[in-house]
Amino acid sequence: MVNGVVFPQNSVSVTVDDEGKVVGYNLQWDDTLTFPAPGKTITAQQAEEQFKKQAAPELQYILPYNAKNITVPMITYQMNPFTLDAVSGEVVLPNGSKQAGQPQWIPVSDKPLAEPPSAPLKLTKEQAVERAVSLLPIPKEAKLENAAYRENTDPASGRPPRCGSRSGRRGTAAVKDLAFRRP
């Protein structure tokens, strides 16, 4: 607790076995932080109203992660996580930025742009950018901001995932994520 407010990032956890012996501990504490006084904050009721107002659930199909014997996608409501600034009541995203001015994700298409490859393409960053630009309506002035490569498989089947995702991508055994930003 700091100024009567919980600060979960500073914590101590202790693991005790069935005989009462301490078998492990973890100390995560930062004494260098300076905390502002809480000051005047919105009420819990105002925060509840703001959460209800700002919540944006989206209808999505999902295959639950590590689900046993579930092979049919479930229809669910999901929403992006956010917190509220306790003083202003504004939405704060997990990275600490305010929601205002954040780009909205817009699907490029409601249909697959191409058939997924039957095997990983093992593209270089340059080849992935070239392919993305040829398949997607990326504005000419957009600049590549990030590129990442990962391989994945569906834990239930051991095969590459074949379902759509929130971003509209279709899963494959190897994925090169590219992020473009307009200047």
Tab-separated table of C-alpha atoms in Angstrom:
chain	number	residue	atom	x	y	z
A	1	MET	CA	0.000	0.000	0.000
A	2	VAL	CA	1.150	3.497	-0.857
A	3	ASN	CA	-0.845	6.459	0.463
A	4	GLY	CA	-3.637	3.986	1.231
A	5	VAL	CA	-3.725	2.788	-2.411
A	6	VAL	CA	-2.734	-0.717	-3.555
A	7	PHE	CA	0.432	-0.943	-5.692
A	8	PRO	CA	0.587	-4.605	-6.824
A	9	GLN	CA	3.873	-4.217	-8.737
A	10	ASN	CA	5.700	-4.126	-5.378
A	11	SER	CA	5.185	-7.549	-3.869
A	12	VAL	CA	6.651	-10.397	-1.865
A	13	SER	CA	5.521	-13.978	-2.330
A	14	VAL	CA	6.608	-16.904	-0.171
A	15	THR	CA	6.144	-20.594	-0.974
A	16	VAL	CA	5.746	-22.931	2.007
A	17	ASP	CA	5.648	-26.728	1.716
A	18	ASP	CA	3.259	-29.031	3.566
A	19	GLU	CA	5.688	-29.253	6.514
A	20	GLY	CA	5.736	-25.477	6.971
A	21	LYS	CA	9.223	-24.961	5.530
A	22	VAL	CA	9.903	-22.000	3.268
A	23	VAL	CA	10.918	-23.508	-0.073
A	24	GLY	CA	10.933	-20.364	-2.158
A	25	TYR	CA	10.294	-16.675	-2.257
A	26	ASN	CA	10.114	-13.849	-4.749
A	27	LEU	CA	10.724	-10.208	-3.917
A	28	GLN	CA	9.714	-7.639	-6.503
A	29	TRP	CA	10.167	-4.167	-5.048
A	30	ASP	CA	11.221	-0.799	-6.428
A	31	ASP	CA	12.246	1.701	-3.734
A	32	THR	CA	13.179	4.316	-6.342
A	33	LEU	CA	9.610	5.169	-7.321
A	34	THR	CA	8.039	8.443	-6.237
A	35	PHE	CA	4.264	8.337	-5.861
A	36	PRO	CA	2.125	11.439	-6.270
A	37	ALA	CA	-0.492	12.047	-3.581
A	38	PRO	CA	-3.828	10.555	-4.685
A	39	GLY	CA	-5.557	13.949	-4.663
A	40	LYS	CA	-9.151	14.299	-5.817
A	41	THR	CA	-10.400	11.279	-7.743
A	42	ILE	CA	-13.684	10.393	-9.354
A	43	THR	CA	-16.000	8.296	-7.193
A	44	ALA	CA	-16.318	4.526	-7.568
A	45	GLN	CA	-19.834	5.093	-8.929
A	46	GLN	CA	-18.517	7.544	-11.550
A	47	ALA	CA	-15.812	5.023	-12.461
A	48	GLU	CA	-18.433	2.268	-12.836
A	49	GLU	CA	-20.507	4.504	-15.126
A	50	GLN	CA	-17.414	5.377	-17.178
A	51	PHE	CA	-16.444	1.692	-17.510
A	52	LYS	CA	-19.953	0.896	-18.784
A	53	LYS	CA	-19.816	3.845	-21.192
A	54	GLN	CA	-16.343	3.021	-22.551
A	55	ALA	CA	-16.661	-0.772	-22.767
A	56	ALA	CA	-16.786	-1.906	-26.380
A	57	PRO	CA	-17.519	-5.645	-26.539
A	58	GLU	CA	-17.085	-7.216	-29.970
A	59	LEU	CA	-18.723	-10.391	-31.206
A	60	GLN	CA	-16.018	-12.899	-32.172
A	61	TYR	CA	-15.558	-16.563	-32.895
A	62	ILE	CA	-12.809	-18.243	-30.881
A	63	LEU	CA	-11.310	-21.668	-30.362
A	64	PRO	CA	-10.432	-21.718	-26.659
A	65	TYR	CA	-6.697	-22.031	-26.048
A	66	ASN	CA	-5.681	-25.528	-24.918
A	67	ALA	CA	-9.303	-26.678	-25.024
A	68	LYS	CA	-9.691	-30.428	-24.975
A	69	ASN	CA	-12.216	-31.889	-27.431
A	70	ILE	CA	-13.520	-28.483	-28.559
A	71	THR	CA	-13.259	-28.397	-32.338
A	72	VAL	CA	-16.159	-26.065	-33.094
A	73	PRO	CA	-15.535	-22.337	-32.702
A	74	MET	CA	-17.499	-20.651	-29.906
A	75	ILE	CA	-19.205	-17.326	-30.449
A	76	THR	CA	-18.188	-14.917	-27.690
A	77	TYR	CA	-18.041	-11.289	-26.724
A	78	GLN	CA	-14.546	-9.937	-26.090
A	79	MET	CA	-13.134	-6.484	-25.510
A	80	ASN	CA	-9.765	-4.853	-25.271
A	81	PRO	CA	-8.514	-4.278	-21.727
A	82	PHE	CA	-8.368	-0.752	-20.361
A	83	THR	CA	-8.190	1.125	-17.101
A	84	LEU	CA	-9.438	4.552	-16.092
A	85	ASP	CA	-7.399	7.513	-14.927
A	86	ALA	CA	-8.807	7.931	-11.408
A	87	VAL	CA	-8.518	11.734	-11.565
A	88	SER	CA	-9.880	12.519	-15.041
A	89	GLY	CA	-11.923	9.369	-15.715
A	90	GLU	CA	-10.236	9.060	-19.137
A	91	VAL	CA	-9.503	5.639	-20.632
A	92	VAL	CA	-5.892	4.525	-20.200
A	93	LEU	CA	-4.608	1.670	-22.369
A	94	PRO	CA	-2.304	-1.090	-21.009
A	95	ASN	CA	0.737	0.760	-22.408
A	96	GLY	CA	-0.147	3.864	-20.361
A	97	SER	CA	-1.346	5.983	-23.296
A	98	LYS	CA	-4.715	7.733	-23.380
A	99	GLN	CA	-7.301	6.232	-25.713
A	100	ALA	CA	-7.985	9.505	-27.554
A	101	GLY	CA	-6.164	9.542	-30.841
A	102	GLN	CA	-5.480	5.794	-30.879
A	103	PRO	CA	-5.965	4.255	-34.325
A	104	GLN	CA	-8.992	2.027	-34.694
A	105	TRP	CA	-8.398	-1.404	-36.212
A	106	ILE	CA	-10.367	-1.798	-39.391
A	107	PRO	CA	-10.532	-5.180	-41.149
A	108	VAL	CA	-9.087	-5.060	-44.641
A	109	SER	CA	-11.677	-7.550	-45.832
A	110	ASP	CA	-14.339	-9.822	-44.397
A	111	LYS	CA	-13.103	-12.616	-46.677
A	112	PRO	CA	-9.703	-14.301	-46.847
A	113	LEU	CA	-7.329	-12.398	-49.136
A	114	ALA	CA	-5.699	-15.604	-50.324
A	115	GLU	CA	-5.528	-19.258	-49.447
A	116	PRO	CA	-3.165	-19.870	-46.539
A	117	PRO	CA	0.073	-21.558	-47.536
A	118	SER	CA	0.277	-25.301	-46.915
A	119	ALA	CA	3.741	-24.902	-45.362
A	120	PRO	CA	5.673	-22.040	-43.787
A	121	LEU	CA	6.903	-19.576	-46.390
A	122	LYS	CA	10.099	-18.730	-44.478
A	123	LEU	CA	10.103	-15.225	-45.903
A	124	THR	CA	12.728	-12.623	-45.198
A	125	LYS	CA	11.529	-9.312	-43.769
A	126	GLU	CA	11.829	-7.742	-47.222
A	127	GLN	CA	9.886	-10.568	-48.890
A	128	ALA	CA	7.154	-10.331	-46.231
A	129	VAL	CA	6.832	-6.559	-46.787
A	130	GLU	CA	6.652	-7.077	-50.558
A	131	ARG	CA	3.953	-9.747	-50.142
A	132	ALA	CA	1.934	-7.617	-47.690
A	133	VAL	CA	2.064	-4.604	-50.010
A	134	SER	CA	0.939	-6.759	-52.957
A	135	LEU	CA	-2.024	-8.270	-51.014
A	136	LEU	CA	-3.184	-5.349	-48.856
A	137	PRO	CA	-4.232	-1.789	-49.627
A	138	ILE	CA	-1.337	-0.261	-47.645
A	139	PRO	CA	-1.031	3.499	-48.321
A	140	LYS	CA	2.135	4.411	-50.219
A	141	GLU	CA	3.167	6.895	-47.515
A	142	ALA	CA	2.963	4.232	-44.766
A	143	LYS	CA	6.274	3.365	-43.114
A	144	LEU	CA	7.165	-0.063	-41.746
A	145	GLU	CA	7.212	0.317	-37.960
A	146	ASN	CA	7.730	-3.226	-36.754
A	147	ALA	CA	8.373	-6.736	-38.048
A	148	ALA	CA	8.299	-9.977	-36.045
A	149	TYR	CA	8.510	-13.674	-36.911
A	150	ARG	CA	7.042	-16.582	-34.996
A	151	GLU	CA	6.118	-20.197	-35.594
A	152	ASN	CA	3.084	-21.681	-33.929
A	153	THR	CA	0.904	-24.752	-33.821
A	154	ASP	CA	-2.473	-25.513	-32.309
A	155	PRO	CA	-1.705	-27.251	-28.985
A	156	ALA	CA	-4.787	-29.484	-29.297
A	157	SER	CA	-4.048	-30.808	-32.778
A	158	GLY	CA	-0.317	-30.171	-33.193
A	159	ARG	CA	-1.127	-28.662	-36.601
A	160	PRO	CA	-0.922	-25.066	-37.778
A	161	PRO	CA	-4.003	-23.099	-36.650
A	162	ARG	CA	-6.564	-22.559	-39.396
A	163	CYS	CA	-8.963	-20.111	-37.757
A	164	GLY	CA	-9.251	-16.367	-38.244
A	165	SER	CA	-8.018	-14.042	-35.528
A	166	ARG	CA	-9.046	-10.656	-34.159
A	167	SER	CA	-6.813	-8.963	-36.688
A	168	GLY	CA	-8.361	-10.932	-39.544
A	169	ARG	CA	-5.194	-12.967	-40.158
A	170	ARG	CA	-5.442	-16.646	-40.867
A	171	GLY	CA	-3.122	-18.759	-38.811
A	172	THR	CA	-0.199	-20.586	-40.343
A	173	ALA	CA	2.773	-22.438	-38.974
A	174	ALA	CA	4.934	-19.354	-39.477
A	175	VAL	CA	3.763	-15.774	-39.203
A	176	LYS	CA	5.602	-12.593	-40.013
A	177	ASP	CA	3.807	-9.684	-38.312
A	178	LEU	CA	4.271	-6.345	-40.000
A	179	ALA	CA	3.068	-3.040	-38.583
A	180	PHE	CA	2.786	-0.018	-40.838
A	181	ARG	CA	2.091	3.543	-39.708
A	182	ARG	CA	1.110	6.584	-41.682
A	183	PRO	CA	3.544	9.489	-41.171
